[in-house]
Coordinates of C-alpha atoms in Angstrom, one line a residue:
Chain A
M1429 CA 275.0 322.4 58.2
N1430 CA 275.3 322.1 61.9
E1431 CA 278.7 321.4 63.4
W1432 CA 277.7 318.1 65.1
I1433 CA 276.6 316.3 62.0
T1434 CA 280.2 316.3 60.8
H1435 CA 281.0 314.0 63.6
A1436 CA 278.1 311.7 63.1
P1437 CA 280.0 309.1 61.1
I1438 CA 282.4 308.3 63.9
L1439 CA 279.7 308.8 66.6
I1440 CA 277.5 306.1 65.3
I1441 CA 280.5 303.7 65.7
A1442 CA 281.8 305.1 68.9
I1443 CA 278.5 305.2 70.9
P1444 CA 277.6 301.5 70.6
L1445 CA 281.3 300.5 71.0
F1446 CA 281.5 302.5 74.3
A1447 CA 278.2 301.2 75.5
A1448 CA 279.2 297.6 74.6
F1449 CA 282.1 297.7 77.1
L1450 CA 280.1 299.6 79.7
T1451 CA 277.3 297.1 79.6
P1452 CA 279.0 294.3 81.6
L1453 CA 280.0 296.8 84.3
V1454 CA 276.5 298.2 84.6
D1455 CA 275.1 294.7 84.5
R1456 CA 276.8 293.9 87.8
V1457 CA 274.9 296.7 89.5
S1458 CA 271.4 296.5 88.0
R1459 CA 269.7 294.7 85.2
R1460 CA 267.3 297.5 84.6
G1461 CA 270.1 300.0 84.3
R1462 CA 271.8 297.7 81.8
N1463 CA 268.8 297.5 79.7
A1464 CA 268.3 301.3 79.8
L1465 CA 272.0 301.8 78.8
V1466 CA 271.8 299.5 75.8
F1467 CA 268.4 301.0 74.8
I1468 CA 269.7 304.6 75.0
A1469 CA 272.9 303.7 73.1
V1470 CA 270.9 302.2 70.3
I1471 CA 268.3 304.9 70.1
L1472 CA 271.0 307.6 70.1
T1473 CA 272.7 305.7 67.2
L1474 CA 269.4 305.5 65.4
I1475 CA 268.7 309.2 65.7
L1476 CA 272.2 310.1 64.6
T1477 CA 272.0 307.6 61.7
L1478 CA 268.7 309.1 60.5
A1479 CA 270.1 312.6 60.7
L1480 CA 273.3 311.5 58.9
A1481 CA 271.3 309.7 56.2
K1482 CA 269.1 312.7 55.6
D1483 CA 272.1 314.9 55.3
V1484 CA 273.9 312.6 52.9
F1485 CA 270.7 312.1 50.8
D1486 CA 270.3 315.9 50.6
H1487 CA 273.9 317.1 50.3
G1488 CA 275.9 314.2 49.0
L1489 CA 279.1 312.6 50.3
R1490 CA 280.2 313.2 53.9
I1491 CA 283.8 312.5 54.9
Y1492 CA 285.2 312.2 58.4
T1493 CA 289.0 312.0 59.0
L1494 CA 290.0 310.1 62.1
G1495 CA 292.4 312.3 64.1
G1496 CA 290.8 315.5 62.9
G1497 CA 291.8 318.0 60.3
S1498 CA 290.7 318.3 56.7
V1499 CA 291.0 315.6 54.1
D1500 CA 294.1 317.2 52.6
S1501 CA 295.9 317.0 55.9
T1502 CA 295.7 313.2 55.6
L1503 CA 298.1 313.2 52.7
V1504 CA 301.6 312.2 53.4
T1505 CA 304.2 313.6 51.0
L1506 CA 307.0 311.3 50.3
P1507 CA 310.5 312.5 49.4
S1508 CA 309.8 311.7 45.8
G1509 CA 306.9 314.2 45.8
Y1510 CA 304.4 311.4 45.8
R1511 CA 301.4 312.1 48.0
L1512 CA 299.3 309.4 49.5
P1513 CA 296.5 309.2 52.1
V1514 CA 297.5 307.2 55.1
R1515 CA 295.0 308.1 57.8
I1516 CA 291.7 306.2 58.3
I1517 CA 288.9 308.0 56.6
L1518 CA 285.2 307.4 56.9
E1519 CA 283.3 308.1 53.8
V1520 CA 279.5 308.1 53.9
D1521 CA 277.8 308.2 50.5
G1522 CA 274.2 307.4 49.5
M1523 CA 274.8 303.6 49.5
S1524 CA 276.6 303.7 52.9
A1525 CA 273.8 305.8 54.4
F1526 CA 271.2 303.4 53.0
M1527 CA 272.9 300.4 54.6
V1528 CA 273.6 302.1 57.9
V1529 CA 269.9 303.0 58.2
I1530 CA 269.0 299.3 57.6
S1531 CA 271.5 298.0 60.1
V1532 CA 270.5 300.4 62.9
L1533 CA 266.8 300.0 62.3
I1534 CA 267.0 296.2 62.4
S1535 CA 269.2 296.3 65.5
F1536 CA 266.8 298.5 67.2
V1537 CA 263.9 296.2 66.5
G1538 CA 266.0 293.2 67.5
L1539 CA 266.9 294.9 70.8
L1540 CA 263.3 295.5 71.7
Y1541 CA 262.6 291.9 70.9
S1542 CA 265.6 290.7 73.0
F1543 CA 264.4 292.6 76.1
S1544 CA 261.5 290.2 76.4
H1545 CA 263.2 287.2 74.9
I1546 CA 266.6 286.9 76.7
K1547 CA 266.0 286.3 80.4
E1548 CA 269.0 284.1 81.1
N1549 CA 271.9 284.9 83.4
G1550 CA 274.3 285.7 80.7
A1551 CA 272.1 288.5 79.3
G1552 CA 274.8 291.1 80.1
K1553 CA 277.2 289.4 77.7
Y1554 CA 274.4 289.0 75.2
Y1555 CA 273.9 292.7 75.0
T1556 CA 277.7 293.4 74.8
L1557 CA 278.0 291.1 71.9
F1558 CA 274.8 292.5 70.3
L1559 CA 276.2 296.0 70.4
L1560 CA 279.6 294.8 69.0
M1561 CA 277.7 293.2 66.2
L1562 CA 276.1 296.6 65.5
V1563 CA 279.5 298.2 65.6
G1564 CA 280.9 295.7 63.1
M1565 CA 278.1 296.3 60.7
L1566 CA 278.2 300.1 60.9
G1567 CA 282.0 300.1 60.7
M1568 CA 282.0 298.0 57.5
E1569 CA 279.4 300.3 56.0
V1570 CA 280.9 303.7 56.7
T1571 CA 284.6 303.1 56.4
G1572 CA 286.6 304.3 53.4
D1573 CA 289.6 302.2 54.2
L1574 CA 290.1 298.6 53.2
F1575 CA 292.0 297.5 56.2
N1576 CA 289.5 299.1 58.5
L1577 CA 286.9 297.1 56.5
F1578 CA 288.7 293.9 57.4
V1579 CA 288.9 294.8 61.1
F1580 CA 285.2 295.5 61.3
L1581 CA 284.5 292.3 59.3
E1582 CA 286.3 290.4 62.0
I1583 CA 284.5 292.2 64.8
L1584 CA 281.3 291.3 63.2
S1585 CA 282.3 287.6 62.7
I1586 CA 283.5 287.1 66.2
S1587 CA 280.5 288.7 67.9
S1588 CA 278.0 286.9 65.7
A1589 CA 279.7 283.6 66.2
A1590 CA 279.5 284.0 69.9
L1591 CA 275.9 285.0 69.7
I1592 CA 275.0 282.0 67.5
A1593 CA 276.3 279.8 70.2
F1594 CA 274.4 281.7 72.9
Y1595 CA 272.3 278.7 73.9
A1596 CA 275.4 276.6 74.3
R1597 CA 273.7 274.0 76.5
G1598 CA 272.5 272.0 73.5
G1599 CA 275.3 270.9 71.2
K1600 CA 273.7 272.2 68.0
P1601 CA 274.2 275.9 68.4
V1602 CA 277.9 275.3 69.2
E1603 CA 278.2 273.2 66.0
A1604 CA 276.6 275.9 63.9
S1605 CA 278.8 278.5 65.6
I1606 CA 282.0 276.5 64.8
K1607 CA 281.0 276.2 61.2
Y1608 CA 280.3 279.9 61.0
I1609 CA 283.5 281.0 62.7
V1610 CA 285.8 278.7 60.7
I1611 CA 284.2 279.7 57.4
S1612 CA 284.0 283.4 58.1
S1613 CA 287.5 283.7 59.6
L1614 CA 288.9 281.9 56.5
A1615 CA 287.0 284.4 54.3
A1616 CA 288.3 287.3 56.3
L1617 CA 291.9 286.0 55.9
F1618 CA 291.4 285.9 52.2
V1619 CA 290.1 289.4 52.3
L1620 CA 293.2 290.4 54.1
F1621 CA 295.4 288.6 51.6
A1622 CA 293.6 290.5 48.8
I1623 CA 294.1 293.8 50.7
G1624 CA 297.8 292.9 50.9
L1625 CA 297.9 292.3 47.1
L1626 CA 296.3 295.7 46.4
Y1627 CA 298.7 297.3 48.8
G1628 CA 301.6 295.7 47.1
E1629 CA 300.3 296.9 43.7
Y1630 CA 299.3 300.5 44.6
D1631 CA 300.8 301.3 48.1
L1632 CA 297.3 302.4 49.1
L1633 CA 294.6 301.3 51.4
N1634 CA 292.0 303.9 50.8
M1635 CA 289.3 302.6 48.5
G1636 CA 288.7 305.9 46.8
A1637 CA 292.4 306.4 46.1
I1638 CA 292.8 302.8 44.7
A1639 CA 289.8 303.4 42.5
K1640 CA 291.3 306.6 41.2
K1641 CA 294.5 304.7 40.3
I1642 CA 292.5 302.0 38.5
S1643 CA 290.4 304.4 36.6
L1644 CA 293.4 306.4 35.6
A1645 CA 295.2 303.3 34.3
G1646 CA 292.0 302.1 32.7
E1647 CA 292.9 298.4 33.2
I1648 CA 293.4 296.1 36.1
P1649 CA 296.8 294.6 36.6
F1650 CA 297.2 290.8 37.2
L1651 CA 297.7 291.1 41.0
A1652 CA 294.6 293.3 41.3
Q1653 CA 292.6 290.8 39.3
I1654 CA 293.6 288.1 41.8
A1655 CA 292.6 290.4 44.6
F1656 CA 289.2 291.0 42.9
V1657 CA 288.5 287.3 42.7
L1658 CA 289.4 286.8 46.3
F1659 CA 287.2 289.7 47.4
L1660 CA 284.3 288.4 45.3
T1661 CA 284.4 284.9 46.6
S1662 CA 285.0 285.9 50.2
F1663 CA 282.2 288.5 50.4
A1664 CA 279.8 286.2 48.4
L1665 CA 280.6 283.5 51.0
K1666 CA 280.0 285.9 53.9
A1667 CA 276.7 287.0 52.2
G1668 CA 275.6 283.4 52.0
A1669 CA 275.3 283.1 48.2
A1670 CA 274.8 279.5 47.0
P1671 CA 276.9 277.3 46.6
M1672 CA 278.7 278.9 49.6
H1673 CA 275.5 278.9 51.7
M1674 CA 276.0 275.8 53.8
W1675 CA 276.8 277.7 57.0
L1676 CA 273.8 280.0 56.7
P1677 CA 270.8 277.8 57.5
D1678 CA 272.6 276.3 60.4
A1679 CA 273.6 279.6 61.8
Y1680 CA 270.1 281.1 61.3
G1681 CA 268.4 278.0 62.6
E1682 CA 270.3 277.8 65.9
A1683 CA 270.7 281.5 66.9
P1684 CA 268.2 283.1 69.2
G1685 CA 265.3 284.7 67.3
A1686 CA 266.4 288.3 67.3
I1687 CA 270.0 287.3 66.4
S1688 CA 268.8 285.5 63.3
M1689 CA 267.2 288.7 62.2
V1690 CA 270.3 290.8 62.9
L1691 CA 272.4 288.1 61.1
V1692 CA 270.4 288.8 58.0
A1693 CA 271.5 292.4 58.3
A1694 CA 275.0 291.2 58.9
T1695 CA 275.1 289.2 55.6
Q1696 CA 273.8 292.4 53.9
A1697 CA 276.8 294.2 55.3
S1698 CA 279.0 291.7 53.4
L1699 CA 276.9 292.2 50.4
Y1700 CA 277.5 295.9 50.7
A1701 CA 281.2 295.3 50.8
L1702 CA 280.9 293.2 47.6
L1703 CA 279.0 296.0 45.9
R1704 CA 281.5 298.6 47.1
V1705 CA 284.4 296.5 45.7
C1706 CA 282.6 295.9 42.4
F1707 CA 281.3 299.4 41.7
T1708 CA 283.7 301.7 43.5
I1709 CA 287.1 300.1 43.4
Y1710 CA 287.0 298.2 40.2
G1711 CA 284.0 300.1 38.7
A1712 CA 286.0 302.0 36.0
A1713 CA 287.9 299.1 34.5
M1714 CA 285.7 296.1 35.4
D1715 CA 284.8 293.6 32.7
T1716 CA 281.1 294.1 33.2
A1717 CA 279.9 291.2 31.1
V1718 CA 282.0 288.7 33.1
I1719 CA 281.3 290.0 36.5
G1720 CA 277.6 290.6 35.8
G1721 CA 277.3 287.1 34.4
I1722 CA 279.0 285.6 37.5
L1723 CA 276.6 287.5 39.8
I1724 CA 273.6 286.4 37.7
I1725 CA 274.6 282.8 37.8
L1726 CA 275.3 283.0 41.6
G1727 CA 271.9 284.6 42.0
L1728 CA 270.1 282.0 40.0
I1729 CA 271.8 279.1 41.9
S1730 CA 271.0 280.8 45.2
I1731 CA 267.3 281.2 44.3
F1732 CA 267.0 277.6 43.0
I1733 CA 268.9 276.0 45.9
G1734 CA 267.2 278.2 48.5
V1735 CA 263.7 277.5 47.4
T1736 CA 264.1 273.8 46.7
M1737 CA 266.0 273.1 50.0
A1738 CA 263.4 275.1 51.9
L1739 CA 260.6 272.8 50.6
I1740 CA 261.9 269.8 52.3
Q1741 CA 262.8 271.2 55.7
I1742 CA 260.9 270.3 58.8
D1743 CA 262.5 272.7 61.2
M1744 CA 260.8 276.0 60.7
K1745 CA 263.8 278.2 61.5
R1746 CA 266.1 276.3 59.1
L1747 CA 263.4 276.6 56.5
I1748 CA 263.3 280.4 56.8
G1749 CA 267.1 280.2 56.6
Y1750 CA 266.9 278.6 53.2
A1751 CA 264.3 281.2 52.1
A1752 CA 266.9 283.8 53.1
V1753 CA 269.4 282.2 50.7
A1754 CA 266.8 282.6 48.0
E1755 CA 266.2 286.2 48.8
I1756 CA 270.0 286.9 48.7
G1757 CA 269.8 285.3 45.3
Y1758 CA 267.3 287.9 44.1
I1759 CA 269.5 290.7 45.2
L1760 CA 272.6 289.2 43.4
L1761 CA 270.5 288.5 40.3
A1762 CA 269.3 292.1 40.1
V1763 CA 272.7 293.6 40.8
G1764 CA 274.2 291.2 38.3
V1765 CA 271.8 292.2 35.6
G1766 CA 272.5 295.8 36.5
I1767 CA 276.2 295.3 36.0
F1768 CA 275.7 293.2 32.9
E1769 CA 273.6 295.9 31.2
L1770 CA 276.3 298.5 32.0
A1771 CA 278.5 296.7 29.5
K1772 CA 276.6 298.2 26.7
G1773 CA 277.9 301.6 26.8
E1774 CA 275.9 304.1 28.8
I1775 CA 273.8 303.3 31.8
S1776 CA 270.6 302.0 30.3
D1777 CA 267.1 302.2 31.8
Y1778 CA 267.1 298.5 32.4
S1779 CA 270.4 298.6 34.2
M1780 CA 269.1 301.4 36.4
K1781 CA 265.8 299.6 37.1
A1782 CA 267.5 296.4 37.9
L1783 CA 269.8 298.1 40.4
Q1784 CA 266.9 300.0 41.9
G1785 CA 265.1 296.7 42.4
G1786 CA 268.2 295.0 43.8
I1787 CA 269.1 297.7 46.3
F1788 CA 265.4 298.2 47.3
H1789 CA 265.2 294.4 47.8
I1790 CA 268.1 294.6 50.3
F1791 CA 265.9 296.6 52.6
N1792 CA 262.8 294.5 51.9
D1793 CA 264.7 291.2 52.3
V1794 CA 266.0 292.0 55.8
M1795 CA 262.6 293.2 56.9
D1796 CA 260.5 290.3 55.5
I1797 CA 262.8 287.6 56.6
G1798 CA 263.5 289.4 59.8
L1799 CA 259.7 289.6 60.6
L1800 CA 259.3 285.9 59.9
F1801 CA 262.3 285.1 62.2
L1802 CA 260.7 287.2 64.9
V1803 CA 257.4 285.4 64.6
V1804 CA 259.0 282.0 64.6
G1805 CA 261.2 283.0 67.5
A1806 CA 258.0 284.0 69.4
V1807 CA 256.5 280.6 68.6
M1808 CA 259.6 278.8 69.9
Y1809 CA 259.6 281.0 73.0
V1810 CA 256.0 280.1 73.8
T1811 CA 256.1 276.4 72.8
K1812 CA 259.8 275.5 73.1
E1813 CA 259.4 273.5 69.8
S1814 CA 260.5 274.2 66.3
N1815 CA 259.5 271.0 64.5
L1816 CA 256.7 271.6 62.0
N1817 CA 255.3 268.1 62.4
K1818 CA 254.7 268.6 66.1
L1819 CA 253.3 272.2 66.1
G1820 CA 249.7 273.1 65.3
G1821 CA 246.7 275.1 66.2
L1822 CA 248.6 278.1 67.5
A1823 CA 246.3 280.7 65.8
H1824 CA 243.8 280.1 68.6
S1825 CA 246.1 281.5 71.2
M1826 CA 248.7 283.6 69.2
K1827 CA 246.4 285.8 67.2
Y1828 CA 248.6 288.7 66.7
S1829 CA 251.7 286.6 65.9
S1830 CA 249.7 284.8 63.2
I1831 CA 248.7 288.1 61.6
F1832 CA 252.3 289.2 61.5
F1833 CA 253.2 285.9 60.0
I1834 CA 250.7 286.4 57.2
I1835 CA 252.1 289.8 56.5
G1836 CA 255.7 288.5 56.5
M1837 CA 254.7 285.6 54.3
A1838 CA 252.9 287.7 51.8
A1839 CA 255.8 290.2 51.6
V1840 CA 258.5 287.6 51.2
S1841 CA 256.7 285.9 48.4
G1842 CA 256.1 289.2 46.6
L1843 CA 252.4 289.6 46.9
P1844 CA 251.0 293.1 46.5
P1845 CA 250.4 295.5 48.3
L1846 CA 253.4 294.7 50.4
N1847 CA 257.0 295.8 50.1
G1848 CA 258.3 292.5 48.6
F1849 CA 256.1 293.0 45.6
A1850 CA 257.4 296.6 45.1
S1851 CA 261.0 295.5 44.7
K1852 CA 260.3 292.2 43.0
I1853 CA 258.3 293.8 40.2
L1854 CA 261.2 296.0 39.5
I1855 CA 263.4 292.9 39.3
Y1856 CA 261.0 291.0 37.1
E1857 CA 260.6 293.7 34.6
S1858 CA 264.3 294.5 34.2
V1859 CA 266.0 291.1 34.3
Y1860 CA 264.0 289.8 31.3
K1861 CA 266.2 292.1 29.2
V1862 CA 269.1 289.7 29.6
S1863 CA 267.0 286.6 29.1
P1864 CA 263.2 286.0 29.6
L1865 CA 264.1 282.7 31.2
I1866 CA 265.6 284.5 34.2
S1867 CA 262.4 286.4 34.8
I1868 CA 260.4 283.1 34.6
I1869 CA 262.7 281.4 37.1
A1870 CA 262.4 284.4 39.5
I1871 CA 258.6 284.5 39.3
L1872 CA 258.4 280.7 39.7
A1873 CA 260.6 280.8 42.7
S1874 CA 258.4 283.5 44.3
M1875 CA 255.4 281.2 43.8
L1876 CA 257.2 278.3 45.4
M1877 CA 258.2 280.6 48.2
L1878 CA 254.5 281.2 48.8
A1879 CA 253.8 277.5 48.8
I1880 CA 256.5 276.9 51.4
F1881 CA 255.2 279.6 53.7
V1882 CA 251.6 278.5 53.3
K1883 CA 252.9 275.1 54.4
I1884 CA 254.5 276.5 57.6
F1885 CA 251.4 278.7 58.2
H1886 CA 249.1 275.7 57.9
S1887 CA 251.1 273.4 60.1
V1888 CA 252.0 275.9 62.8
F1889 CA 249.0 278.1 63.1
M1890 CA 246.0 276.3 61.7
G1891 CA 244.2 273.2 62.9
P1892 CA 242.6 272.2 66.2
K1893 CA 244.0 273.4 69.5
L1894 CA 246.8 271.2 70.8
T1895 CA 246.7 270.8 74.6
E1896 CA 250.4 270.4 75.2
Y1897 CA 251.3 274.0 74.5
E1898 CA 250.7 277.0 76.7
R1899 CA 247.8 279.1 75.6
K1900 CA 249.1 282.6 75.5
D1901 CA 250.4 285.0 72.9
A1902 CA 254.0 286.3 72.7
P1903 CA 255.0 289.0 75.3
R1904 CA 253.9 292.5 74.5
L1905 CA 257.3 293.8 73.7
M1906 CA 257.9 291.1 71.1
L1907 CA 254.6 291.9 69.4
C1908 CA 255.5 295.6 69.5
S1909 CA 258.8 295.0 67.7
M1910 CA 257.0 292.9 65.1
A1911 CA 254.4 295.6 64.7
I1912 CA 257.2 298.2 64.0
L1913 CA 258.6 296.0 61.2
A1914 CA 255.1 295.3 59.8
A1915 CA 254.2 298.9 59.8
I1916 CA 257.3 299.9 57.8
M1917 CA 256.7 297.0 55.4
I1918 CA 253.1 298.1 54.7
F1919 CA 254.2 301.7 54.3
F1920 CA 256.9 300.6 51.8
G1921 CA 254.4 298.5 50.0
L1922 CA 251.8 301.3 49.7
F1923 CA 254.2 304.1 48.7
P1924 CA 257.0 302.4 46.8
D1925 CA 257.6 305.5 44.6
F1926 CA 258.3 307.6 47.6
V1927 CA 260.8 305.1 48.9
V1928 CA 262.5 304.6 45.6
N1929 CA 262.8 308.3 44.9
N1930 CA 264.0 309.3 48.3
I1931 CA 266.0 306.4 49.7
V1932 CA 266.9 303.9 47.0
N1933 CA 267.8 306.3 44.1
P1934 CA 270.5 308.2 46.1
A1935 CA 272.0 304.8 46.9
V1936 CA 271.9 303.6 43.3
N1937 CA 273.3 306.8 42.1
A1938 CA 276.1 306.7 44.6
L1939 CA 277.0 303.2 43.3
V1940 CA 276.8 303.9 39.6
K1941 CA 278.2 307.4 39.6
N1942 CA 281.2 306.8 41.9
L1943 CA 283.2 309.9 40.9
P1944 CA 282.5 311.9 44.1
Y1945 CA 283.5 309.0 46.2
I1946 CA 286.8 308.6 44.3
S1947 CA 287.7 312.2 43.9
A1948 CA 287.0 313.1 47.5
I1949 CA 290.5 311.9 48.4
G1950 CA 293.3 313.8 46.9
G1951 CA 296.8 312.6 46.4
A1952 CA 298.7 310.4 44.0
Chain B
M108 CA 315.7 284.6 43.7
I109 CA 316.5 285.3 47.4
Y110 CA 313.8 287.9 47.5
Q111 CA 311.2 285.5 46.2
I112 CA 311.6 282.9 48.9
P113 CA 309.3 284.7 51.4
F114 CA 306.5 284.8 48.8
I115 CA 307.0 281.1 48.0
A116 CA 306.8 280.5 51.8
V117 CA 303.5 282.5 51.8
I118 CA 302.0 280.3 49.2
G119 CA 303.3 277.2 50.9
L120 CA 301.8 278.2 54.3
I121 CA 298.4 279.0 52.8
A122 CA 298.3 275.8 50.9
V123 CA 299.3 273.7 54.0
G124 CA 296.7 275.5 56.1
M125 CA 294.0 275.1 53.5
Y126 CA 294.8 271.4 53.3
A127 CA 294.4 271.0 57.0
I128 CA 291.1 272.9 57.0
L129 CA 289.7 271.0 54.0
F130 CA 290.8 267.4 54.7
K131 CA 291.4 267.0 58.4
K132 CA 288.6 265.6 60.6
N133 CA 290.0 266.7 63.9
L134 CA 288.6 270.1 65.0
I135 CA 291.9 271.0 66.7
K136 CA 293.7 270.4 63.4
I137 CA 291.2 272.6 61.6
A138 CA 291.9 275.4 64.1
I139 CA 295.7 274.9 63.5
G140 CA 295.0 275.1 59.8
I141 CA 293.4 278.5 60.3
T142 CA 296.4 279.8 62.2
I143 CA 298.7 278.5 59.5
V144 CA 296.8 280.4 56.8
E145 CA 296.9 283.4 59.1
S146 CA 300.6 283.1 59.5
G147 CA 301.0 282.9 55.7
V148 CA 298.9 286.1 55.2
N149 CA 300.9 287.9 58.0
L150 CA 304.2 286.8 56.4
F151 CA 302.9 288.2 53.1
L152 CA 302.1 291.6 54.7
I153 CA 305.4 291.9 56.5
T154 CA 307.3 290.9 53.3
L155 CA 305.5 293.6 51.4
G156 CA 306.8 296.1 53.9
Y157 CA 310.4 295.1 53.7
R158 CA 312.8 297.6 52.1
E159 CA 316.5 296.7 51.9
G160 CA 318.5 299.0 54.1
G161 CA 315.4 300.9 55.4
V162 CA 315.2 301.7 59.1
A163 CA 312.2 302.2 61.3
P164 CA 311.0 305.8 61.4
I165 CA 311.9 306.5 65.0
Y166 CA 313.8 309.7 65.1
T167 CA 315.5 309.2 68.5
H168 CA 316.9 305.8 67.6
L169 CA 318.2 306.3 64.1
P170 CA 321.5 304.7 63.2
P171 CA 324.2 307.3 62.4
G172 CA 324.4 308.3 58.8
T173 CA 320.7 307.7 58.0
N174 CA 319.2 309.9 55.3
I175 CA 316.1 311.7 56.7
P176 CA 313.5 310.9 55.5
E177 CA 314.7 308.9 52.5
G178 CA 316.2 306.1 54.6
M179 CA 313.1 305.4 56.6
V180 CA 310.3 303.1 55.7
L181 CA 306.6 303.9 55.9
P182 CA 305.5 301.4 58.6
V183 CA 302.0 300.7 57.3
P184 CA 302.3 297.0 56.6
Q185 CA 303.9 296.4 60.0
A186 CA 301.0 298.1 61.7
L187 CA 298.6 296.0 59.6
T188 CA 300.4 292.8 60.6
L189 CA 300.2 293.7 64.3
T190 CA 296.5 294.3 64.1
S191 CA 296.0 291.2 62.2
I192 CA 297.9 289.1 64.8
V193 CA 295.8 290.5 67.6
I194 CA 292.6 289.7 65.7
G195 CA 293.9 286.2 64.9
V196 CA 294.4 285.6 68.7
A197 CA 290.8 286.6 69.4
V198 CA 289.5 284.3 66.6
L199 CA 291.7 281.4 67.8
A200 CA 290.5 281.8 71.4
L201 CA 286.9 281.8 70.3
I202 CA 287.3 278.7 68.1
L203 CA 289.2 276.8 70.9
S204 CA 286.6 277.7 73.5
L205 CA 283.8 276.5 71.1
I206 CA 285.8 273.3 70.5
I207 CA 286.0 272.7 74.3
K208 CA 282.2 273.1 74.6
M209 CA 281.8 270.7 71.7
Y210 CA 284.1 268.1 73.3
R211 CA 282.3 268.2 76.6
K212 CA 279.0 267.8 74.7
Y213 CA 279.8 265.1 72.2
G214 CA 282.9 263.5 73.7
T215 CA 284.8 263.5 70.4
L216 CA 286.8 265.9 68.3
N217 CA 286.0 264.2 65.0
A218 CA 284.0 266.6 62.8
Y219 CA 282.5 263.8 60.9
E220 CA 280.7 262.5 64.0
M221 CA 279.3 265.9 64.9
R222 CA 276.6 266.2 62.3
R223 CA 273.4 266.5 64.3
L224 CA 272.5 269.5 62.2
R225 CA 272.6 267.4 59.0
E226 CA 269.6 265.3 60.1

């Protein structure tokens, strides 16, 4: 392969990071220049990411050692002859590549949207934080080092908390932001504590190397078990799984439109960390029935709470926030079933199918919910109102937005021929293996979801024209960003086989067959 | 026993911090709670890195009679702690600035009176 692709893993972190700190400087000179800089940085990252993902899907794992040199040069030989990796290593396997593509794609769409949405004076800072958020997500997804994961987790938390409070003139965004930062910094501290426990047990920070030790021992020592519990709770909290979801509707509801969408991708980054810990680090010795069972229960609670709480909301952004909780529930449910079925010896077809559905749903969730957030953001931009009881009749003036809302609504409630159906059918037809009741609950929740969104659609877009709102559609750039998402969603819905075979399967295989990831790092 | 005291202190600090976060109504006290938990975690990391009789791996400042490299410690936990302290300062600064905004807006620091989002 080409020489430059070896540096892609660090470049996709370094380019947005550099641009983030350049943005406030350029902002002092010209607004147009700042927008161009941010746009070029994100589009460069997008191109590099796609090239990297293609390379990883074709050729397998790609490793980058910070500080140069081969992987073996990262090993430090102790006087006792014990060799251990100490440098920071970026490891991009199928799952990382999959997540990285999601994050960058969503950030790109969010950026286009922000150009026409954010007109305030502080926009320079907005884009700095936006790029830092992208850095945090990408860093979490490509790193092979636990401490590095913690650092990027904190970068992500700090920048997203600041962005949630972007409209700080009202009290509510600040309130949501305080909730978010208190909860996520506490979660991050417990992640750090768990990393400390693992370091005390194994003297290692590299995920692959720790996984190797665990798989060689074949059992998990007591301290590492405590660390596992801490990882599981902290990352589930950051991913917004019920009953730890209370910060999520507030944060989604108060953030600017594009940020709500990128926040969905940010919660998926935490979900990725959860999967990485479950499958890669503890994969060999994990008690699959217990962990799978816990994830299934978390998923069911999330689906139930998300859907029922969404039914009673009157603020449309909070409502979609609760729907996002339910969607996270679907992913946890599918992954839980995947792990649960692993317990019975070999990887069964059901387990594989459940994991395919779950991983595919990560992509679909962030696009469906993201599109709805974009439409709702556009409605709020035009009308300055988010109360469902006050809005109405917008389909007369916002024709394109209402079409995009219908697409998002159909996708999120799993109607064919859209992408939500493609992944949900995989989930329905695999989870019944554990218990048919789970499938029934999942299908029922999808129907309720449709009911909820028909309610929003009816009260926001249908009805007679209301005179108090401006009669215009969203700005063209907003519609353009929604159109990109809608086009990808329709493509995914029409050709699910293509997507599953080319994008989802490499990710699932990377999770289940974690040997390349583990054995890439020598030592011990 | 003497070697276990730092670990007991770690648990104590985390418990005190968690108590402050969970049961205190004042936002400033919640922020203090987070810093206490953070101190506990930092203390834990630094305790992990302690080796009796070990010296820092700086070749130019070695005490005479040190075995090279057996007498030196691998300074990974210390590096982790420094990074974590820096991150902690950033988080604390952000929380405090949000609390200032909040106080200007609502005129109170009591978390139980700031629940407009609950409506």
